[in-house]
C-alpha positions as a printed NumPy array, in Angstrom:
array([[ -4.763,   5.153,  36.264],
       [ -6.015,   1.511,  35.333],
       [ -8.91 ,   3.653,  33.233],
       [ -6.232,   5.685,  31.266],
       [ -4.656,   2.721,  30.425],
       [ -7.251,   0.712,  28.915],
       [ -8.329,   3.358,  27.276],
       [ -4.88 ,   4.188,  25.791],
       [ -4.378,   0.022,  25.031],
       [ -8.018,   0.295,  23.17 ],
       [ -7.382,   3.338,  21.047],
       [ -4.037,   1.734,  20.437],
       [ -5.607,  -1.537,  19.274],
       [ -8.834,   0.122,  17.461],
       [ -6.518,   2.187,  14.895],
       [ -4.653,  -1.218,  14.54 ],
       [ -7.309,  -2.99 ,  12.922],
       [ -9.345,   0.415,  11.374],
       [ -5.943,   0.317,   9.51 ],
       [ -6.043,  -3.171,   8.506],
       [-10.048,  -3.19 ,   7.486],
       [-10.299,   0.676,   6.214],
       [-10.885,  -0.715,   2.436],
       [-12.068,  -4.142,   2.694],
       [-15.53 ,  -2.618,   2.001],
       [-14.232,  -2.541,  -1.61 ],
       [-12.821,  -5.841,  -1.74 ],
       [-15.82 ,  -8.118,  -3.575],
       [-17.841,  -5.387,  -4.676],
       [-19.244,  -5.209,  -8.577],
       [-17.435,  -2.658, -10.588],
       [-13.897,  -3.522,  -8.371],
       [-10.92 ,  -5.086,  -9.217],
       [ -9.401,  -6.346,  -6.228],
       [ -5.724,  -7.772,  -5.46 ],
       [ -5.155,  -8.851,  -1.964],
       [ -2.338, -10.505,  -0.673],
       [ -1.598, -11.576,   2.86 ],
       [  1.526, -12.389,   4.529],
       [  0.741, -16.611,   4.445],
       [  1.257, -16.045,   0.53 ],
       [  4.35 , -13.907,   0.783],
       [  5.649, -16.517,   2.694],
       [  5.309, -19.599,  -0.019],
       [  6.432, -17.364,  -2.377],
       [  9.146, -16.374,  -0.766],
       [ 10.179, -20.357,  -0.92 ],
       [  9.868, -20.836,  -4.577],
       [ 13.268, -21.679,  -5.841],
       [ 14.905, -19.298,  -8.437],
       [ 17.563, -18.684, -10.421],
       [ 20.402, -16.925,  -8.011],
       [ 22.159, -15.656, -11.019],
       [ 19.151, -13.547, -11.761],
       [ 20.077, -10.11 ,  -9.581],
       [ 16.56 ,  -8.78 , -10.118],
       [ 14.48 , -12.016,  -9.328],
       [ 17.233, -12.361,  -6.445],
       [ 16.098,  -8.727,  -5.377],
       [ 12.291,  -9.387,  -5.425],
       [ 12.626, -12.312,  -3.774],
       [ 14.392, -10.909,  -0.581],
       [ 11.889,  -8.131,  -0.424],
       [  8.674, -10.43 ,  -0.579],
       [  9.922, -12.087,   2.838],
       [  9.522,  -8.717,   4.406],
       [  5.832,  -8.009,   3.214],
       [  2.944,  -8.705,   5.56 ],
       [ -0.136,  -7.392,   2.679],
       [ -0.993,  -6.117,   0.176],
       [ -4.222,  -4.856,  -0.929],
       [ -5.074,  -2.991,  -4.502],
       [ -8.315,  -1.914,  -5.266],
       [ -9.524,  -0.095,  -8.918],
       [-12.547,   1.066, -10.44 ],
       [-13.8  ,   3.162, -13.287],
       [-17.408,   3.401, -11.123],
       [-17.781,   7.455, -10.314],
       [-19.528,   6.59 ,  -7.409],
       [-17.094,   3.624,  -6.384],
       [-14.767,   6.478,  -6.906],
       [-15.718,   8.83 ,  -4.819],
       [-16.628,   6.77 ,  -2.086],
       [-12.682,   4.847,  -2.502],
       [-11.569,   9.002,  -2.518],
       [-13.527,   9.633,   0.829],
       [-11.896,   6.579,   2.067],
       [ -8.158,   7.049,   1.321],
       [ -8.321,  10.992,   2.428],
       [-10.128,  10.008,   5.977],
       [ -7.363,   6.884,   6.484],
       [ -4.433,   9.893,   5.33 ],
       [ -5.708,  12.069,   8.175],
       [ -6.015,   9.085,  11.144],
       [ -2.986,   6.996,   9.897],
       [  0.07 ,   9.108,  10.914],
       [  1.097,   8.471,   7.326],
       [  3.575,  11.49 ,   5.798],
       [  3.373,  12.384,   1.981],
       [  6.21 ,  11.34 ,   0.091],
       [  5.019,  12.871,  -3.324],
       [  1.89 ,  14.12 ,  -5.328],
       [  1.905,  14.213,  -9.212],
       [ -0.641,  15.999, -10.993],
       [ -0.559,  15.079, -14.894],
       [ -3.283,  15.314, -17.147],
       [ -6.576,  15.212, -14.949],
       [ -4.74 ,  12.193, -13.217],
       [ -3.864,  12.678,  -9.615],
       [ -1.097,  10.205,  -7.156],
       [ -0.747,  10.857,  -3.733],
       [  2.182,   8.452,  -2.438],
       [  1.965,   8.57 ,   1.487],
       [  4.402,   6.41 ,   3.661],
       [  4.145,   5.559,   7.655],
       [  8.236,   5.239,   7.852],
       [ 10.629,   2.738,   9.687],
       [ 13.726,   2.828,  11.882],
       [ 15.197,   5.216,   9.2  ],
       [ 14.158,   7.547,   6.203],
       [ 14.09 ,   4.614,   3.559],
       [ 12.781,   2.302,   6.247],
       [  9.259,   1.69 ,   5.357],
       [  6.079,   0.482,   7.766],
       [  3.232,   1.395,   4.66 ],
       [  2.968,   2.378,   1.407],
       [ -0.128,   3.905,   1.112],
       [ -0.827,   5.158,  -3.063],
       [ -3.977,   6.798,  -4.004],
       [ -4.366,   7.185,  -7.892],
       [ -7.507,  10.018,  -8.799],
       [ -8.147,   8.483, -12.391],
       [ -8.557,  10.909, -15.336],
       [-11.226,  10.189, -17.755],
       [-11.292,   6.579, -18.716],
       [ -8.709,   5.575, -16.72 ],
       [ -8.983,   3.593, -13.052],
       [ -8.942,   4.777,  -9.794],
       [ -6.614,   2.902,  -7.706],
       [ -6.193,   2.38 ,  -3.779],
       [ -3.153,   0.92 ,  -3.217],
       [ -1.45 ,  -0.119,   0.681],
       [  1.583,  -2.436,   0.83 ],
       [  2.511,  -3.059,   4.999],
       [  5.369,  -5.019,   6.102],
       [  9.572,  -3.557,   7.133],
       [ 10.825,  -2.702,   3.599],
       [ 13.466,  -0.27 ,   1.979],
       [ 11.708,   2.137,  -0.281],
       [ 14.722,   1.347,  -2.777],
       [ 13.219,  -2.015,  -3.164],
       [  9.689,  -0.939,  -4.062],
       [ 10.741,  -0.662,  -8.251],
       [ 11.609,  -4.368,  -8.414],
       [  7.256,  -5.298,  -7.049],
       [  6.295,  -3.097,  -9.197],
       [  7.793,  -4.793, -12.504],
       [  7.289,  -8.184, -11.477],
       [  3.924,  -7.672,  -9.993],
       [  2.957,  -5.588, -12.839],
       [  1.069,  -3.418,  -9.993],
       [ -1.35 ,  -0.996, -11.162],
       [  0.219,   2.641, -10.932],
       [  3.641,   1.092, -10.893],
       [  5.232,   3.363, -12.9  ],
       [  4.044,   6.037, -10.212],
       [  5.821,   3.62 ,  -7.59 ],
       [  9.085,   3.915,  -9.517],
       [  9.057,   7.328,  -9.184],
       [  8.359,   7.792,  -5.789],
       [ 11.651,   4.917,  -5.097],
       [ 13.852,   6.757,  -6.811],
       [ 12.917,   9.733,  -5.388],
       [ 13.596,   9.156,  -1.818],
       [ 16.934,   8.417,  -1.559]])
């Protein structure tokens, strides 16, 4: 019995941090653009004083305190490329993430996956993979913390996140 549950504690803490350190082999690489934010940084933002009259800023500013990190990743590299697409479908399969959409438009390709909360718009992960068409990036995209997915269109415009628009969409689409 002790065996069964050390090894269920182990497995338990090895997809823990395979989650956390799934794409860091992208982070510092030539040919990458890489955003990372950790929690530490939400946190002193989070503190910055702002106009309360502002209802967006206001917004954005309660959602940051429930972020833990965020990590963005984009190339134009084919070979970066495939290697981030080999990546993001093996951390889909092991994550226990569901799809929340797919959009196919003009060669590009978003997958928007989500590892939900205590309720439907409760959200543990956002997890975006964007398939770039020609001459446009690739991006890898995973936002953790306890967020509403109503929230996620006021990061996106004041981040000015890469395949934010995509974000939008998926926001108001999950209702």
């Amino acid at each position: 019995m002790k065996n069964f549950i050390l090894t269920v504690i182990l497995a338990f803490f090895t997809h823990a941090f395979y989650a956390q350190n799934a794409f860091d082999k992208f982070d510092g690489q030539d040919d990458v653009t890489s955003v990372i934010v950790n929690k530490k940084m939400f946190d002193i933002m989070s503190k910055v004083k702002v106009d309360a009259s502002d209802k967006e800023t206001q917004q954005y500013m309660n959602l940051i305190k429930k972020l833990d990190n965020l990590k963005v990743f984009t190339t134009k590299n084919p070979k970066i490329e495939a290697d981030m697409k080999l990546s993001a479908d093996k951390y889909i399969r092991t994550a226990s993430l569901e799809e929340l959409m797919r959009i196919n438009d003009s060669g590009k390709n978003v997958k928007i996956y989500v590892k939900s909360g205590a309720s439907d718009t409760k959200i543990k992960e956002l997890f975006m993979f964007i398939d770039g068409a020609k001459n446009e990036d690739t991006v890898l995209l995973s936002l953790t913390g306890n967020f509403d997915l109503n929230e996620i269109s006021v990061l996106t415009d004041k981040m000015q996140l890469p395949g934010g628009s995509d974000l939008k969409k998926a926001s108001k689409g999950k209702k």
